[in-house]
Amino acid sequence: MPFLVSILLLAVSVWIRMKLHESPVFERIKAEDKTSKAPLTEAFGEWKT
């Protein structure tokens, strides 16, 4: 039963995500091809203190 509920929640979350629009700032950055090539590395690769 929990697996069925998780599948339903996944379907709802994907549906909501497909209905959302990106922000104008992100659309401009994406159009200028200035998005990160390695976002996970940039986010978690360096731990500055």
mmCIF file of C-alpha atoms in Angstrom:
data_model
loop_
_atom_site.group_PDB
_atom_site.id
_atom_site.type_symbol
_atom_site.label_atom_id
_atom_site.label_comp_id
_atom_site.label_asym_id
_atom_site.label_seq_id
_atom_site.Cartn_x
_atom_site.Cartn_y
_atom_site.Cartn_z
ATOM 1 C CA MET A 1 0.000 0.000 0.000
ATOM 2 C CA PRO A 2 2.746 2.558 0.773
ATOM 3 C CA PHE A 3 4.218 1.984 -2.691
ATOM 4 C CA LEU A 4 0.887 2.802 -4.329
ATOM 5 C CA VAL A 5 0.633 6.017 -2.336
ATOM 6 C CA SER A 6 4.184 6.973 -3.321
ATOM 7 C CA ILE A 7 3.398 6.369 -7.002
ATOM 8 C CA LEU A 8 0.348 8.612 -6.692
ATOM 9 C CA LEU A 9 2.403 11.331 -4.974
ATOM 10 C CA LEU A 10 5.076 11.054 -7.647
ATOM 11 C CA ALA A 11 2.481 11.447 -10.401
ATOM 12 C CA VAL A 12 0.997 14.510 -8.703
ATOM 13 C CA SER A 13 4.412 16.104 -8.203
ATOM 14 C CA VAL A 14 5.397 15.531 -11.845
ATOM 15 C CA TRP A 15 2.073 17.010 -12.994
ATOM 16 C CA ILE A 16 2.577 20.103 -10.812
ATOM 17 C CA ARG A 17 6.159 20.521 -12.054
ATOM 18 C CA MET A 18 5.029 20.339 -15.677
ATOM 19 C CA LYS A 19 2.477 23.114 -15.058
ATOM 20 C CA LEU A 20 4.983 25.524 -13.473
ATOM 21 C CA HIS A 21 6.814 28.124 -15.517
ATOM 22 C CA GLU A 22 10.425 29.120 -15.018
ATOM 23 C CA SER A 23 11.227 32.579 -13.690
ATOM 24 C CA PRO A 24 12.109 35.284 -16.238
ATOM 25 C CA VAL A 25 15.621 35.526 -14.780
ATOM 26 C CA PHE A 26 16.275 31.812 -15.280
ATOM 27 C CA GLU A 27 14.797 31.945 -18.799
ATOM 28 C CA ARG A 28 17.223 34.761 -19.678
ATOM 29 C CA ILE A 29 20.213 32.895 -18.195
ATOM 30 C CA LYS A 30 19.194 29.749 -20.046
ATOM 31 C CA ALA A 31 18.816 31.660 -23.333
ATOM 32 C CA GLU A 32 22.301 33.142 -22.889
ATOM 33 C CA ASP A 33 23.658 29.622 -22.199
ATOM 34 C CA LYS A 34 25.132 30.690 -18.860
ATOM 35 C CA THR A 35 23.790 27.752 -16.877
ATOM 36 C CA SER A 36 26.176 25.596 -14.897
ATOM 37 C CA LYS A 37 27.815 22.669 -16.650
ATOM 38 C CA ALA A 38 28.315 20.772 -13.373
ATOM 39 C CA PRO A 39 25.789 22.045 -10.806
ATOM 40 C CA LEU A 40 26.327 19.267 -8.260
ATOM 41 C CA THR A 41 30.080 19.747 -8.295
ATOM 42 C CA GLU A 42 29.671 23.493 -7.863
ATOM 43 C CA ALA A 43 27.159 23.061 -5.061
ATOM 44 C CA PHE A 44 28.909 20.316 -3.086
ATOM 45 C CA GLY A 45 32.469 20.222 -4.415
ATOM 46 C CA GLU A 46 33.973 23.078 -2.422
ATOM 47 C CA TRP A 47 33.473 23.581 1.300
ATOM 48 C CA LYS A 48 34.737 27.044 2.104
ATOM 49 C CA THR A 49 34.938 27.984 5.750
#
